[in-house]
PDB file of C-alpha atoms in Angstrom:
ATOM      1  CA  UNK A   1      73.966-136.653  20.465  1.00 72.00           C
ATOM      2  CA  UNK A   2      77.280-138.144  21.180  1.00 81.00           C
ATOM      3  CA  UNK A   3      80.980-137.227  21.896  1.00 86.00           C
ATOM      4  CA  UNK A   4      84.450-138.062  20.944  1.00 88.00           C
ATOM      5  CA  UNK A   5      87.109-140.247  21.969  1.00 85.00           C
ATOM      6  CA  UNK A   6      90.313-138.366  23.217  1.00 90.00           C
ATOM      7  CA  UNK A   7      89.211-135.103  23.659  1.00 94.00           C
ATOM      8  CA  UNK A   8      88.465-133.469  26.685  1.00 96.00           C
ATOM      9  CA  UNK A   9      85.195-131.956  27.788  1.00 96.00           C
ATOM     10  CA  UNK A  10      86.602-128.193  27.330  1.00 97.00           C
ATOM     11  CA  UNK A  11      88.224-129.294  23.758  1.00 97.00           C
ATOM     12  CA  UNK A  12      84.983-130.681  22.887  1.00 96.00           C
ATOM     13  CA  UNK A  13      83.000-127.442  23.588  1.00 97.00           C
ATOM     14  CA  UNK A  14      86.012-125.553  21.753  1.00 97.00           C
ATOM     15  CA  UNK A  15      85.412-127.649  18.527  1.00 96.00           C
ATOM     16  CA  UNK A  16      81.866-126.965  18.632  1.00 96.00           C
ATOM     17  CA  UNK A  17      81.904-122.992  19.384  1.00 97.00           C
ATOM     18  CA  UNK A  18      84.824-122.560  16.545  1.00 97.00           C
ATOM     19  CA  UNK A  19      82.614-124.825  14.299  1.00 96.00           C
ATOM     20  CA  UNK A  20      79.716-122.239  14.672  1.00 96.00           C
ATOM     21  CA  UNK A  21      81.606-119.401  13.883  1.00 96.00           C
ATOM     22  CA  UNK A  22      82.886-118.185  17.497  1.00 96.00           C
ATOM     23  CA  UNK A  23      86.228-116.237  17.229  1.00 96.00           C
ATOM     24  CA  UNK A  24      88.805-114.802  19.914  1.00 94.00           C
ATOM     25  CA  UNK A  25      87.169-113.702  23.166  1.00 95.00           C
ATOM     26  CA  UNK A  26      83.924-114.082  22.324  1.00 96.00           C
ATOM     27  CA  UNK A  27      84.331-117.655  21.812  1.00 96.00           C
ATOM     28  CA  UNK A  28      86.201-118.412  25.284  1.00 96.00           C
ATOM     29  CA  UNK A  29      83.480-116.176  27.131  1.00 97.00           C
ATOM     30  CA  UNK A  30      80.653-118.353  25.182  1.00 97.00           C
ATOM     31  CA  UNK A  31      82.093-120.954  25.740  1.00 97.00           C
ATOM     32  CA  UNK A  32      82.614-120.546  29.702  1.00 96.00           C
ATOM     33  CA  UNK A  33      78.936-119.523  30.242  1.00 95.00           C
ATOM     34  CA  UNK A  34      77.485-122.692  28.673  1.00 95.00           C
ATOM     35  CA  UNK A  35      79.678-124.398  30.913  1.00 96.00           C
ATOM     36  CA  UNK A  36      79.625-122.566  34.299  1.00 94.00           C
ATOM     37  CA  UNK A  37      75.454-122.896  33.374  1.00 92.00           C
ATOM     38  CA  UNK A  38      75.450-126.897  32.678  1.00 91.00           C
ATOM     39  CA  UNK A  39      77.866-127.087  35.565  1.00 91.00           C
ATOM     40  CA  UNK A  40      80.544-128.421  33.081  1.00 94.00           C
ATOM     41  CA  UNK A  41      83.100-126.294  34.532  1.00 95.00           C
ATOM     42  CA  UNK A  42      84.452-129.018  37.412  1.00 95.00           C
ATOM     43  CA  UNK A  43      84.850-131.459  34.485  1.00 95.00           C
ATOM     44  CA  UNK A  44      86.687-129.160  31.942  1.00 96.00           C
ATOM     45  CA  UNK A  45      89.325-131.719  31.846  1.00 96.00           C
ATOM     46  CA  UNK A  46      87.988-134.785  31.882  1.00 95.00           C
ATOM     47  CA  UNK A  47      87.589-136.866  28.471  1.00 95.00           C
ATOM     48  CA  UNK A  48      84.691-136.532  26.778  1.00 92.00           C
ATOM     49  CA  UNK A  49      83.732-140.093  25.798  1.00 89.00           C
ATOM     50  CA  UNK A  50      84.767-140.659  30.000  1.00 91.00           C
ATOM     51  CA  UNK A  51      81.157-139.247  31.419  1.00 91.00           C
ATOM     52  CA  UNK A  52      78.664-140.674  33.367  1.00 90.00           C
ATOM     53  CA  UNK A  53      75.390-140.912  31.158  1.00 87.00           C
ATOM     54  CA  UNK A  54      73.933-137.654  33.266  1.00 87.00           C
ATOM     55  CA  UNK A  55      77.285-136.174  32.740  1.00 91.00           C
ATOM     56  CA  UNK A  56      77.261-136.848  28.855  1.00 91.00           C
ATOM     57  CA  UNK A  57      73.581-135.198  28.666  1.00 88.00           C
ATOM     58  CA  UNK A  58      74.950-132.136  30.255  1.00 91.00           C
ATOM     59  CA  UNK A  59      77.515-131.908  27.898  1.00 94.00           C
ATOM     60  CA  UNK A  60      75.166-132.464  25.108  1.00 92.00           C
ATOM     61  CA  UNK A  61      72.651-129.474  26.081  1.00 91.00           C
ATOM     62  CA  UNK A  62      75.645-127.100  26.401  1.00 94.00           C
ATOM     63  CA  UNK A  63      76.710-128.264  22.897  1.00 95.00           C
ATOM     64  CA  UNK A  64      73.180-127.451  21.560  1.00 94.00           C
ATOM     65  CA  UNK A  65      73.279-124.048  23.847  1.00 95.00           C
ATOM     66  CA  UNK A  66      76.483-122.774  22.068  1.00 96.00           C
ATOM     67  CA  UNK A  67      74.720-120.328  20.110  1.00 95.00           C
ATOM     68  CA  UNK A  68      71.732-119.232  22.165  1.00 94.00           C
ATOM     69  CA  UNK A  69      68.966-121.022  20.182  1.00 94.00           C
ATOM     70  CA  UNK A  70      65.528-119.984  20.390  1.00 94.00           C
ATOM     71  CA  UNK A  71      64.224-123.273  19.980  1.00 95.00           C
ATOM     72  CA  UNK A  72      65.177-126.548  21.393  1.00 94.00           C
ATOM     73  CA  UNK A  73      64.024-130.264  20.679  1.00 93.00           C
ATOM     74  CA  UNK A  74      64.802-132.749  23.144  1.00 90.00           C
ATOM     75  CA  UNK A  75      64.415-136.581  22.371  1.00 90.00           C
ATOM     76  CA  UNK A  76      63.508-138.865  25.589  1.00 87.00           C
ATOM     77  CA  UNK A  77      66.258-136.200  27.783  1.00 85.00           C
ATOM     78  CA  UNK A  78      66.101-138.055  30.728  1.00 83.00           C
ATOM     79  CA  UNK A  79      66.237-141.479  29.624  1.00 80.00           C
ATOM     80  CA  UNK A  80      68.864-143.696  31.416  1.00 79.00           C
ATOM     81  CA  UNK A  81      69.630-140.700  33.329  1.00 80.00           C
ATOM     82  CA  UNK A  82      69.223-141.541  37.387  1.00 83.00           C
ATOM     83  CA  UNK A  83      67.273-139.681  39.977  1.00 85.00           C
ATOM     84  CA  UNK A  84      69.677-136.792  40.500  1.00 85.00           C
ATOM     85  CA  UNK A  85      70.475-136.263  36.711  1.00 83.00           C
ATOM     86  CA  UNK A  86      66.831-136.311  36.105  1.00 85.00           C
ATOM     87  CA  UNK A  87      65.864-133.621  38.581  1.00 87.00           C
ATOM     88  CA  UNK A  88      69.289-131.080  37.511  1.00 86.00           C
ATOM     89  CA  UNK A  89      67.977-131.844  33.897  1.00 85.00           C
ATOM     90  CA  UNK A  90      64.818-130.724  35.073  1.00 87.00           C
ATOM     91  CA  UNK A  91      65.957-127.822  36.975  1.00 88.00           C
ATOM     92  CA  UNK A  92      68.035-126.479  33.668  1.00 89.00           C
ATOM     93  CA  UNK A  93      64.732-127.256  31.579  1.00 89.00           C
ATOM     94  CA  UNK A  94      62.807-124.683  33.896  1.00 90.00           C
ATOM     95  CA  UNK A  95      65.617-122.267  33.886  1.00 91.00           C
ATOM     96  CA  UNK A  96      65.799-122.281  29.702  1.00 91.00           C
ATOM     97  CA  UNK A  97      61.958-121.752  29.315  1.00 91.00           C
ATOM     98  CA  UNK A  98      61.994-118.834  32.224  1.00 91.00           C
ATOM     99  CA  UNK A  99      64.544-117.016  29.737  1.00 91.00           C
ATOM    100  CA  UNK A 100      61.929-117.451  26.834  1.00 92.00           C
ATOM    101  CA  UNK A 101      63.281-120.251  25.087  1.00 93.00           C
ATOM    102  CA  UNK A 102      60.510-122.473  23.230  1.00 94.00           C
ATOM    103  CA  UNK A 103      61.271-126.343  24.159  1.00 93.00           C
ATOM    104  CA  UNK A 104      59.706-129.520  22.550  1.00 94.00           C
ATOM    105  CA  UNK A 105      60.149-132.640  24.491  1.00 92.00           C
ATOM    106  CA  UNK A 106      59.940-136.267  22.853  1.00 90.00           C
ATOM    107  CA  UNK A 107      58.738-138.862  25.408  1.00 85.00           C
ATOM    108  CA  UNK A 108      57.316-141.738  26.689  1.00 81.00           C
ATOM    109  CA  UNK A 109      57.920-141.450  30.280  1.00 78.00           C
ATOM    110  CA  UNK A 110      54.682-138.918  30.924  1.00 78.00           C
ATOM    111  CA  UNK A 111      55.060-138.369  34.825  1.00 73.00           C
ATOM    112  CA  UNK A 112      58.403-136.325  33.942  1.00 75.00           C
ATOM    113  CA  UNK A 113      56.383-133.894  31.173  1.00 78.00           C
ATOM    114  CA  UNK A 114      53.667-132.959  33.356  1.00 74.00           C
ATOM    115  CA  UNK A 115      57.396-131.731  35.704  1.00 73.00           C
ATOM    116  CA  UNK A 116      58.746-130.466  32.936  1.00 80.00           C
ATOM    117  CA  UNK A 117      55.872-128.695  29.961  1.00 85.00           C
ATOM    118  CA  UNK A 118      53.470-126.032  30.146  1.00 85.00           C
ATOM    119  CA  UNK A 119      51.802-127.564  26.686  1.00 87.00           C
ATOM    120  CA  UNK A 120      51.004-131.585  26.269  1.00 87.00           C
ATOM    121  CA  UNK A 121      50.268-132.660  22.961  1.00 87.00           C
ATOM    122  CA  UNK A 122      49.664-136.216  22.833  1.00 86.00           C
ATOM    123  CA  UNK A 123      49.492-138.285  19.223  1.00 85.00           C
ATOM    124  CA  UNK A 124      48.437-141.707  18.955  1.00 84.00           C
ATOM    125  CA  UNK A 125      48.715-143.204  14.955  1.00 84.00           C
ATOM    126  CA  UNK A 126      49.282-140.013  13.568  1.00 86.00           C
ATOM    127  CA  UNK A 127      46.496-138.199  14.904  1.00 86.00           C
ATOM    128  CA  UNK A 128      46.417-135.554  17.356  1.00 87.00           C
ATOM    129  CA  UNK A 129      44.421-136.782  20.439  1.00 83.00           C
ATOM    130  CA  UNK A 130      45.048-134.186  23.253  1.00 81.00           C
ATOM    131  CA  UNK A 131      46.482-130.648  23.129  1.00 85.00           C
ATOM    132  CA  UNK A 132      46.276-128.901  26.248  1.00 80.00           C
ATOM    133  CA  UNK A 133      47.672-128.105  29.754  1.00 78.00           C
ATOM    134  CA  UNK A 134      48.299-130.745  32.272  1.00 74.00           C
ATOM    135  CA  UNK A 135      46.301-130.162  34.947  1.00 71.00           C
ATOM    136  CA  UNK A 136      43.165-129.722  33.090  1.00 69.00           C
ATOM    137  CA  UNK A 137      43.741-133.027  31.721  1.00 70.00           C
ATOM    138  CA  UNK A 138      44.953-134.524  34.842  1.00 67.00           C
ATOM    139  CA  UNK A 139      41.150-133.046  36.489  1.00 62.00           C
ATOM    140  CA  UNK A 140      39.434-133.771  33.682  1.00 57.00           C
ATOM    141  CA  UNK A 141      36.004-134.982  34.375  1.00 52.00           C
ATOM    142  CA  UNK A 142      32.863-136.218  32.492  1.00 52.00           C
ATOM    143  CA  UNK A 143      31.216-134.367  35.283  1.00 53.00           C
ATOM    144  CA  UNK A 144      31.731-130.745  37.248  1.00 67.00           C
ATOM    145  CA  UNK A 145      32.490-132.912  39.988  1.00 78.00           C
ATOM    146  CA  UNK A 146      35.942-132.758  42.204  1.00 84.00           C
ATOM    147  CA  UNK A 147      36.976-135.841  44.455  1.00 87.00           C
ATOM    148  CA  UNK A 148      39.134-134.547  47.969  1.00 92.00           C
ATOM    149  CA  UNK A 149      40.991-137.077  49.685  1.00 93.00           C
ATOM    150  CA  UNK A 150      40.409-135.656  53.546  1.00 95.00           C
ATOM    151  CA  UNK A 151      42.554-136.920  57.196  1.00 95.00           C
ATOM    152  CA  UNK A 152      41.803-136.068  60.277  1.00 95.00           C
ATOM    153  CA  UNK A 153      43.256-136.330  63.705  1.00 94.00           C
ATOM    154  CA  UNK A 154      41.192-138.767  65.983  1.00 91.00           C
ATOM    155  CA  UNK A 155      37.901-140.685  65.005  1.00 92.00           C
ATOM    156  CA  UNK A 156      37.491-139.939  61.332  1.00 92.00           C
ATOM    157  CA  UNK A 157      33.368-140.779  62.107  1.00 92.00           C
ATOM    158  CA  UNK A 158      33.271-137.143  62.913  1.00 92.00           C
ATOM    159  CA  UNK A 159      33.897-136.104  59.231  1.00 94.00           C
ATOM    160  CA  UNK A 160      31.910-138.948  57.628  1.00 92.00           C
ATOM    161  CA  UNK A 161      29.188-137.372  59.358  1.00 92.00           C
ATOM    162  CA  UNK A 162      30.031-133.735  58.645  1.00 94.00           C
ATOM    163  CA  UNK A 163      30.122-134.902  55.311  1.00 93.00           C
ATOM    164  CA  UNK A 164      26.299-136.120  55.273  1.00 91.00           C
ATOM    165  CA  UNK A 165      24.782-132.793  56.065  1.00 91.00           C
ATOM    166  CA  UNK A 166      27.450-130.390  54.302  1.00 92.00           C
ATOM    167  CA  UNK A 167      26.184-128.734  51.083  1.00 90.00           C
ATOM    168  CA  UNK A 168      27.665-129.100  47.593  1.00 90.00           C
ATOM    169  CA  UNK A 169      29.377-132.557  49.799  1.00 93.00           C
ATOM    170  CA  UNK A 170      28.812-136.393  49.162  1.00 92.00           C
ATOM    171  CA  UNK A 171      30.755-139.189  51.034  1.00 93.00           C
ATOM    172  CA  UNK A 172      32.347-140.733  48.525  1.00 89.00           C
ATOM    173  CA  UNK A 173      34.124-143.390  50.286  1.00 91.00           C
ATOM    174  CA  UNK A 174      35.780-144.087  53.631  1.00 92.00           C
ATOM    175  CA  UNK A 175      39.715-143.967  54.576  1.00 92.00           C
ATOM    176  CA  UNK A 176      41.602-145.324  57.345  1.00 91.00           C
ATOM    177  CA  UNK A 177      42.128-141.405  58.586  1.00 93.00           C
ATOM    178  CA  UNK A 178      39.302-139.919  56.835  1.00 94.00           C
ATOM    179  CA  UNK A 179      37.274-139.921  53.766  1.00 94.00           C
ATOM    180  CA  UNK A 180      36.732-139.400  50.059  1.00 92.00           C
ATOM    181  CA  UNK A 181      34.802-136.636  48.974  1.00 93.00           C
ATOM    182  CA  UNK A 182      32.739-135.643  46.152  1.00 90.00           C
ATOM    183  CA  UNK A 183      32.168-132.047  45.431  1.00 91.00           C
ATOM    184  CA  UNK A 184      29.869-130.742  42.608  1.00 89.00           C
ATOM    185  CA  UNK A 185      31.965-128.332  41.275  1.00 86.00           C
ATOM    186  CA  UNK A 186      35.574-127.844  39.719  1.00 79.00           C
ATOM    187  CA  UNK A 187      35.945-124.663  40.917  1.00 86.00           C
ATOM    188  CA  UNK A 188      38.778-123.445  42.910  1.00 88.00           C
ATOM    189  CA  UNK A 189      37.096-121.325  45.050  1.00 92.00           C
ATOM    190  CA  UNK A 190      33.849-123.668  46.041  1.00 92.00           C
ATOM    191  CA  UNK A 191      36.233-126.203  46.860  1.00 92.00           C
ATOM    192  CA  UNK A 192      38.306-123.521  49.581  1.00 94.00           C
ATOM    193  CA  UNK A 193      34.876-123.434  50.510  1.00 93.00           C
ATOM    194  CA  UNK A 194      34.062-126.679  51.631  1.00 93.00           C
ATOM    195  CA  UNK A 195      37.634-126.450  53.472  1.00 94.00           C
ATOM    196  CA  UNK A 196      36.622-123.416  54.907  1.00 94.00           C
ATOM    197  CA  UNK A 197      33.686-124.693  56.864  1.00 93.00           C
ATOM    198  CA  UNK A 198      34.629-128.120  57.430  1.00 94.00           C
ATOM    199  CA  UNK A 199      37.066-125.927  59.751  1.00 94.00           C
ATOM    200  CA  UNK A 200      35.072-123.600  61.206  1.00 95.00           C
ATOM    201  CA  UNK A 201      32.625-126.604  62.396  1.00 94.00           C
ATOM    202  CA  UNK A 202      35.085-128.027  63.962  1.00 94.00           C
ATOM    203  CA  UNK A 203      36.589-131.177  62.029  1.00 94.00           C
ATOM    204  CA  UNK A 204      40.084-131.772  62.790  1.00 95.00           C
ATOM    205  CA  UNK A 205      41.743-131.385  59.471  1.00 95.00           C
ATOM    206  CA  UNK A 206      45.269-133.058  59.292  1.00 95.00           C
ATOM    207  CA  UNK A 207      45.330-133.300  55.384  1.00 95.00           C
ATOM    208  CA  UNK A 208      43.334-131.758  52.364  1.00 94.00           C
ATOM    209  CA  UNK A 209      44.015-132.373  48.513  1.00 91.00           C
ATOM    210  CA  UNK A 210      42.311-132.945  45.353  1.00 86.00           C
ATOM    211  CA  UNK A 211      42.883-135.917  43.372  1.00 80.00           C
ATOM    212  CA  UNK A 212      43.959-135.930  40.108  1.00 73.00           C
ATOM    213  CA  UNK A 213      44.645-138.305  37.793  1.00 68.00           C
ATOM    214  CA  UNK A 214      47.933-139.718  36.355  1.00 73.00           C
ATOM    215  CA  UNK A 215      48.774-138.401  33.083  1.00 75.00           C
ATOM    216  CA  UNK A 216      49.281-142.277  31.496  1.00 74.00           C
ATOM    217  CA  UNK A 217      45.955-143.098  33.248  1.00 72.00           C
ATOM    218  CA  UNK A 218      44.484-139.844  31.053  1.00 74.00           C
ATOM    219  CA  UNK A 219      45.920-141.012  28.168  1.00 76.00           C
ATOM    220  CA  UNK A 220      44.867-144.547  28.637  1.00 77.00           C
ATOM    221  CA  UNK A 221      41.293-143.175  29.472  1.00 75.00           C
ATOM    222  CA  UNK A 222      41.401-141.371  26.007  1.00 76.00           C
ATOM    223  CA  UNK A 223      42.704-144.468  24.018  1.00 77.00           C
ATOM    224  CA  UNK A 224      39.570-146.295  25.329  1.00 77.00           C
ATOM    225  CA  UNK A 225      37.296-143.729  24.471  1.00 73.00           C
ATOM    226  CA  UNK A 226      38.655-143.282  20.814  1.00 74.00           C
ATOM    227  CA  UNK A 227      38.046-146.993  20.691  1.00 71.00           C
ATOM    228  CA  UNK A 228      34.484-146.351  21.561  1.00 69.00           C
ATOM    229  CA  UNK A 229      34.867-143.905  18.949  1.00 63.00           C
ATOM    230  CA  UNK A 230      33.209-141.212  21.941  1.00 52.00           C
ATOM    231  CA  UNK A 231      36.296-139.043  21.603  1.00 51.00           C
ATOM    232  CA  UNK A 232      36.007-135.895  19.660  1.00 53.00           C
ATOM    233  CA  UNK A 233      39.358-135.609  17.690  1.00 51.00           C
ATOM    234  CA  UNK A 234      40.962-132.339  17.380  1.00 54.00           C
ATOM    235  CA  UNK A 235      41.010-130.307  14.008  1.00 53.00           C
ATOM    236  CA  UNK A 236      43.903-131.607  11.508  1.00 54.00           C
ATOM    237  CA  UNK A 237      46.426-129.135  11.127  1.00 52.00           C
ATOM    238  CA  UNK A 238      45.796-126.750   8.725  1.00 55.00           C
ATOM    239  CA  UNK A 239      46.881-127.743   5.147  1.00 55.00           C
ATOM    240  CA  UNK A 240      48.613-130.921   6.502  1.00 51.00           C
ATOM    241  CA  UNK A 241      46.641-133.133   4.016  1.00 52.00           C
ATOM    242  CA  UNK A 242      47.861-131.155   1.515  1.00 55.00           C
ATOM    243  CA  UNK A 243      51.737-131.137   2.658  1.00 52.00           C
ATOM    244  CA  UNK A 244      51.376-135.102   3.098  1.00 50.00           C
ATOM    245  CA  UNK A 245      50.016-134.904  -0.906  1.00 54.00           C
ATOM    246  CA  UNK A 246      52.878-132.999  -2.102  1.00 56.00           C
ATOM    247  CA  UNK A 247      55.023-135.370  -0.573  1.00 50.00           C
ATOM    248  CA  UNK A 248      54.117-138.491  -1.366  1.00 50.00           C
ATOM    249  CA  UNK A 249      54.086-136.750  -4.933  1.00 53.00           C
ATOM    250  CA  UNK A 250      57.751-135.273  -4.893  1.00 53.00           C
ATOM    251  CA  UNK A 251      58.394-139.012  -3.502  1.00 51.00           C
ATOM    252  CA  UNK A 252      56.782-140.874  -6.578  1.00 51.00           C
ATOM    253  CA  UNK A 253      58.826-138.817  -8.923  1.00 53.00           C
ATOM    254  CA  UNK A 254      61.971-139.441  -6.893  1.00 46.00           C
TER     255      UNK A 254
END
């Protein structure tokens, strides 16, 4: 990552294309799809080392997207970046994995992943401690329980009491519009259940949604359960320990 002084953001891309073997046409039609794709184009002439930080990333990506890659790895891509340049980073992030590419994303800032990756894999002192989707991790649950957050128009009494009789329903706690509730099962469908005839008896339903948790407050949840040593690790990778032997090996005869 980085750029040079006095050379423009089109001479810049040039450099790069040539250096990677580009030639004649193909090189200027590369090299004018990366750019009209990154949205580089409007700043063709403006000096490379002149960007704004989102600008800067931009140019970056399209650097790394000179020659189609299959496979990208992105350090911390949004840091520093500010709210628009985070959500047309995003946007291009989307884009790049609908056309097939394979993306790994370094960071610390979790709430963007779970925007960004289909796949979390989260490693704390060396050791694989989740590996999984988001939302089953955001929903995950000691328990086949769900918790709905539920407003309604008018006196929200009417669903605290719906709530007492309703099956597979138990009043978690009381809102200022509404209530809390506790269903006994994760499934989709039993849940558009509940929503179903909380309707159909006649509960004014303004807002329905099931709460999930933050994705630092999942990993925080399975650092205190490692330390409680409750946590089930995942498998080591297959022949890691021996990679890590031949290393430190090849290293002591260095």
């Amino acid at each position: 990552f980085g750029t040079y002084e006095h050379m423009t953001v089109l001479e810049y891309m040039d450099f790069y294309a040539r250096a990677l073997g580009y030639r004649g046409e193909e090189r200027l039609e590369r090299i004018q799809e990366v750019m009209d794709f990154t949205d580089l184009t409007p700043l063709a002439e403006r000096m490379s080392n002149k960007l704004s930080k989102g600008q800067t990333q931009r140019l970056c990506l399209g650097r790394a997207l000179l020659h189609d890659p299959k496979i990208l790895i992105m350090d911390e891509p949004a840091a520093g970046l500010d709210p628009k340049a985070r959500v047309e980073l995003k946007q291009l992030i989307r884009i790049l994995a609908e056309e097939g590419k394979t993306i790994l994303i370094s960071s610390h800032i979790l709430s963007e992943l779970d925007e960004m990756c289909d796949t979390l894999l989260f490693i704390h002192n060396g050791t694989i401690v989740h590996h999984g989707d988001a939302e089953t991790l955001k929903r995950g649950s000691k328990t086949a329980e769900s918790v709905v957050s539920v407003a309604v128009s008018g006196d929200p009494a009417l669903l605290r009491q719906w709530a007492l009789t309703a099956p597979h329903v138990k009043l978690e706690s009381e809102t200022k519009k509404g209530a809390r509730l506790r269903i006994d099962s994760l499934e989709d469908d039993v849940i558009a259940s509940v929503l179903k005839r909380m309707v159909l008896d006649g509960v004014p339903v303004t807002d329905f949604h099931r709460e999930e948790r933050r994705l630092e407050d999942a990993f925080i949840d399975i650092l205190g359960e490692l330390g409680k040593g409750t946590f089930a690790v995942p498998p080591p990778i297959p022949g890691g320990d021996e990679k890590r032997e031949k290393t430190a090996a090849k290293n002591a005869e260095t």
